[in-house]
PDB file of C-alpha atoms in Angstrom:
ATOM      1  CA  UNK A   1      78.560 298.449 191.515  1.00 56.00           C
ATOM      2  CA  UNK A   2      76.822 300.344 188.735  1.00 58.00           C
ATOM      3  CA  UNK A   3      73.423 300.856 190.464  1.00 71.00           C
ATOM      4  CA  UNK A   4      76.026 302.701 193.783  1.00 77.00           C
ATOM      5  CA  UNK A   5      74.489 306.418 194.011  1.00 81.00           C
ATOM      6  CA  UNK A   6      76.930 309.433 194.582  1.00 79.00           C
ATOM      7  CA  UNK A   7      75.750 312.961 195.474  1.00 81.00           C
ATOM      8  CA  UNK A   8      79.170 313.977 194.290  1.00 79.00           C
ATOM      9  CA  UNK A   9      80.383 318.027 194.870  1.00 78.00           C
ATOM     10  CA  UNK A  10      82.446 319.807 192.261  1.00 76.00           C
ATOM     11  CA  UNK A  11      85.659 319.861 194.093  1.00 76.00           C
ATOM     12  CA  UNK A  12      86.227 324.079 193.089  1.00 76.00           C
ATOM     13  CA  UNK A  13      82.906 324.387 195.649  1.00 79.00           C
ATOM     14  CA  UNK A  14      85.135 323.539 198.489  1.00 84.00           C
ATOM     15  CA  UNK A  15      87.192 326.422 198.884  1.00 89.00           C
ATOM     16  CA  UNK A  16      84.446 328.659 198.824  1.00 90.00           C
ATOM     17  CA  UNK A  17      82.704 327.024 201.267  1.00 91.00           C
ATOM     18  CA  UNK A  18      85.869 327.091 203.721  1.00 91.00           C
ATOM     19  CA  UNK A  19      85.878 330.868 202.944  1.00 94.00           C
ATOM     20  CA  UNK A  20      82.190 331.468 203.867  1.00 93.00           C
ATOM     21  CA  UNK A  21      82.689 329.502 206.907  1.00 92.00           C
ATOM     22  CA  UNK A  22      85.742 330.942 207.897  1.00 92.00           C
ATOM     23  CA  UNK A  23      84.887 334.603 207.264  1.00 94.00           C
ATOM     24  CA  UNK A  24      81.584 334.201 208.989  1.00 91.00           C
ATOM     25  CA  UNK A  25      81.048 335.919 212.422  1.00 90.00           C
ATOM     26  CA  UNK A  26      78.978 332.823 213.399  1.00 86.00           C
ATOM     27  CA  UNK A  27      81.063 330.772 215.931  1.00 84.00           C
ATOM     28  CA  UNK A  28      78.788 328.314 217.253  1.00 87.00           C
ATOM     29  CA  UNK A  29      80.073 324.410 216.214  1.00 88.00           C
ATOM     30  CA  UNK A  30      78.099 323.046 213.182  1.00 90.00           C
ATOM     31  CA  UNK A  31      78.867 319.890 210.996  1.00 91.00           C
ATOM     32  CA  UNK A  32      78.022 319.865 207.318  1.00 90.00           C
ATOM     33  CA  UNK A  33      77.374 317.707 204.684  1.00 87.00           C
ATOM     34  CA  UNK A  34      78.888 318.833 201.426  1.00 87.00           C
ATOM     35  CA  UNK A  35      77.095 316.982 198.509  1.00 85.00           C
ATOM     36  CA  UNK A  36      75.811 318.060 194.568  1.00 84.00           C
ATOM     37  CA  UNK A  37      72.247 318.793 194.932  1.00 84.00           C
ATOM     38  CA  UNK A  38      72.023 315.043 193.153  1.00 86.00           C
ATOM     39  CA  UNK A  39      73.295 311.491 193.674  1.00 86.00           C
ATOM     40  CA  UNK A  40      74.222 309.729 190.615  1.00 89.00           C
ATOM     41  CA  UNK A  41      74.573 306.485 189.642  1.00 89.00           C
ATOM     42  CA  UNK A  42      78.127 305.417 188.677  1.00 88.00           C
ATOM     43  CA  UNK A  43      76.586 304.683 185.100  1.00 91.00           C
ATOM     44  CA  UNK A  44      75.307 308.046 185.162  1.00 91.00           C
ATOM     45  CA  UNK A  45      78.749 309.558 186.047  1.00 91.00           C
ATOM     46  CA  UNK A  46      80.112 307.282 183.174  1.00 93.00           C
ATOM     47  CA  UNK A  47      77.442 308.634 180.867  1.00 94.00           C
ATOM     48  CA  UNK A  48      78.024 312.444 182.107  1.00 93.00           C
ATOM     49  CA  UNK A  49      81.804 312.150 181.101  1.00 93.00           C
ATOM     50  CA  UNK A  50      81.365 310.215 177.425  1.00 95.00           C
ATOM     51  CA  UNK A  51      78.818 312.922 176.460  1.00 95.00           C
ATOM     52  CA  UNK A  52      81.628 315.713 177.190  1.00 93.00           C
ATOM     53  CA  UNK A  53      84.795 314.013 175.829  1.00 94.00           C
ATOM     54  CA  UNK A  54      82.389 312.306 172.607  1.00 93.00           C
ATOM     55  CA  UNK A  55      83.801 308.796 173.450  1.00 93.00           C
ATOM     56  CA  UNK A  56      81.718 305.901 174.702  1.00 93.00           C
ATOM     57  CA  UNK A  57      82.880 305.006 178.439  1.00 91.00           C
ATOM     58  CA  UNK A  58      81.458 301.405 180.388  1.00 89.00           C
ATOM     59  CA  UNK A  59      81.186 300.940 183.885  1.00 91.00           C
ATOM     60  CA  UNK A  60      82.262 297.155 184.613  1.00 90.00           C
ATOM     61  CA  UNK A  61      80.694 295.470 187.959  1.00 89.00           C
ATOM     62  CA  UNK A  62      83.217 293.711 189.411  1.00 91.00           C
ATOM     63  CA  UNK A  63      82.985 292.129 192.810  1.00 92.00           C
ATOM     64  CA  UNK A  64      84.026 293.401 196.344  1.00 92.00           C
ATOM     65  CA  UNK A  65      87.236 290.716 196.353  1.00 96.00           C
ATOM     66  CA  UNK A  66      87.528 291.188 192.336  1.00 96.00           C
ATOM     67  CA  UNK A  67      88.250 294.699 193.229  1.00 95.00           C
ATOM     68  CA  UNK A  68      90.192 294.131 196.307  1.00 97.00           C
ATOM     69  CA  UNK A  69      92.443 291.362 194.044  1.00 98.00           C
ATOM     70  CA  UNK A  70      92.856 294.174 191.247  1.00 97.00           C
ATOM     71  CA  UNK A  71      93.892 296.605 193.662  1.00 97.00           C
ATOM     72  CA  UNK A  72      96.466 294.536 195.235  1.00 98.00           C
ATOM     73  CA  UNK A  73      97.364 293.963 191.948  1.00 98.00           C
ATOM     74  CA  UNK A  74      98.345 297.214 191.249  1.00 98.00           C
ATOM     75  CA  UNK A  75     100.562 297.484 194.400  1.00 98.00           C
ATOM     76  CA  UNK A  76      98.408 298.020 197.222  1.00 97.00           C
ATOM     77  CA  UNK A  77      98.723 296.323 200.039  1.00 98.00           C
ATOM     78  CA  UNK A  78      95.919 294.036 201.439  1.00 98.00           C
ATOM     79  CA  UNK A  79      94.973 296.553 204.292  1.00 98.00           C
ATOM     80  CA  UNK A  80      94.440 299.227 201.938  1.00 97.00           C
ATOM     81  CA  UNK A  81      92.313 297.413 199.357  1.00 97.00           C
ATOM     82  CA  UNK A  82      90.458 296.437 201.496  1.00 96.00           C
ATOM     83  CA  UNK A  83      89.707 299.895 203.098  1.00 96.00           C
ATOM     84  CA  UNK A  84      89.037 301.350 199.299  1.00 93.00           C
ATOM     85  CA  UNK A  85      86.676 298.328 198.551  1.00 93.00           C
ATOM     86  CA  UNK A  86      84.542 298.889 201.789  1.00 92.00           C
ATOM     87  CA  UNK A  87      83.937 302.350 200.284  1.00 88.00           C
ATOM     88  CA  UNK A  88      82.276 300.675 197.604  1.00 85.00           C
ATOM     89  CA  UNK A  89      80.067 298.274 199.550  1.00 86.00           C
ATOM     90  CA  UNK A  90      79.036 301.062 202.004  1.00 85.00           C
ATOM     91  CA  UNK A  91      77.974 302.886 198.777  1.00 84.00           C
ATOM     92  CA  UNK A  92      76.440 300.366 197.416  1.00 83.00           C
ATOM     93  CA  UNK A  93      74.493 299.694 200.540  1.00 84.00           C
ATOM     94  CA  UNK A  94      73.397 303.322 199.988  1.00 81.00           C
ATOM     95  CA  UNK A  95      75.758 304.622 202.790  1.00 80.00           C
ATOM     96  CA  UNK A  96      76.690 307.884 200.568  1.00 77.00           C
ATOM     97  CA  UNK A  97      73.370 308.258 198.703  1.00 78.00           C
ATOM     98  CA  UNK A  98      72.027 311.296 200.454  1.00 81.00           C
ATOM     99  CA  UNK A  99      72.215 314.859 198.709  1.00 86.00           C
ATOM    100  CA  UNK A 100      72.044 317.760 201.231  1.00 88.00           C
ATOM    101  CA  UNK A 101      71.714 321.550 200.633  1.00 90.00           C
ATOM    102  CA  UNK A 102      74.401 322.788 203.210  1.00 92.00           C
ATOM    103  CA  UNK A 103      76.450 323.639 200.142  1.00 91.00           C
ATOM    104  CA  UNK A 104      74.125 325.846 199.031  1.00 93.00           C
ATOM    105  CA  UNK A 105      72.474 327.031 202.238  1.00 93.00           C
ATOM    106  CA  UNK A 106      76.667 328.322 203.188  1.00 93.00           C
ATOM    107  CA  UNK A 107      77.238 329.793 199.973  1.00 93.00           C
ATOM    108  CA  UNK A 108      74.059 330.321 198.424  1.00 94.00           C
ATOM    109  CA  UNK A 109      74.707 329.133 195.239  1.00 91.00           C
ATOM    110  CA  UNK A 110      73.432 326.025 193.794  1.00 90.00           C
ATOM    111  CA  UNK A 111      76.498 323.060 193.810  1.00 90.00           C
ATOM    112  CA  UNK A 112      77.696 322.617 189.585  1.00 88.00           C
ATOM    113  CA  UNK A 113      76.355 320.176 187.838  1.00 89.00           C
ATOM    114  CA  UNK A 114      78.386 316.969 186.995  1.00 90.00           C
ATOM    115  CA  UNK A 115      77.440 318.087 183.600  1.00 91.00           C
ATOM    116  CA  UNK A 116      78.472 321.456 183.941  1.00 90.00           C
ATOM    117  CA  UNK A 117      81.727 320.606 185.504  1.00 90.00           C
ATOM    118  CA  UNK A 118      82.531 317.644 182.105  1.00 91.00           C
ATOM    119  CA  UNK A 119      81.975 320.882 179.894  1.00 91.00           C
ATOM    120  CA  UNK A 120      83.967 323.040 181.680  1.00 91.00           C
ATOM    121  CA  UNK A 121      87.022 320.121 182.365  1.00 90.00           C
ATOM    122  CA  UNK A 122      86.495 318.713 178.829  1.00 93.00           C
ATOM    123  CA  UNK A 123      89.727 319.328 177.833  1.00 93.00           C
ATOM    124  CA  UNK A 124      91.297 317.585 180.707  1.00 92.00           C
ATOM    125  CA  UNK A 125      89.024 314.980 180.186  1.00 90.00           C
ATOM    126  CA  UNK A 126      90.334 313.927 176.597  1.00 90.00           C
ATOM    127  CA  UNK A 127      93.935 315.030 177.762  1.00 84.00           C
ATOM    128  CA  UNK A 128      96.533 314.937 174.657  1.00 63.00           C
ATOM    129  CA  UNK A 129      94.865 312.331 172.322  1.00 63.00           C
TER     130      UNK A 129
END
């Protein structure tokens, strides 16, 4: 599951882009994308967040059922594992790959950087060690 590409958005992007949408005179029905301008591998996410918090971090490829058994593991019920597991094969399949520009193109400003967004969330990120 390493190799699965995500053109992840800095979650602080969305309520601006509600805000520009909403307070636009524009009332014609559009559907957007909202994406970083990038997709990333998972072992590029990985490698993002261990450069900000200083701390080596592995992605481990596991299996669709190995990840379907550890989720039911953890409590989840069958139906629901297997919904969060089909996620992961429809990104692996490259079903999420594609990075758009609607964030950008509604607010104008260029989507943050994983990298920027590990910097700024650092402290989160290493929490209370």
């Amino acid at each position: 599951m390493g190799k699965i590409r995500l053109p992840q958005v800095g979650i602080i992007g969305l309520p601006l882009t509600a805000a520009v949408i909403l307070a636009s005179t524009d009332t014609s029905t559009q559907t957007y994308t909202l994406s970083g301008a990038k997709a990333l591998t998972t072992r590029e996410i990985a490698a993002a967040i261990s450069a900000a918090v200083g701390d080596p971090l592995a992605v481990v490829d596991v299996s669709q059922e190995a990840l379907v058994q550890g989720l039911m593991a953890s409590g989840l019920p069958e139906a629901a594992a297997r919904e969060i597991a089909s996620f992961d094969a429809n990104a692996a399949a490259g079903g999420f790959s594609g990075a758009t520009c609607d964030y950008k193109a509604i607010t104008g400003r260029e989507p943050q950087s994983l990298d920027e967004w590990c910097r700024a969330n650092r402290s989160a990120l290493i929490g209370t060690r």
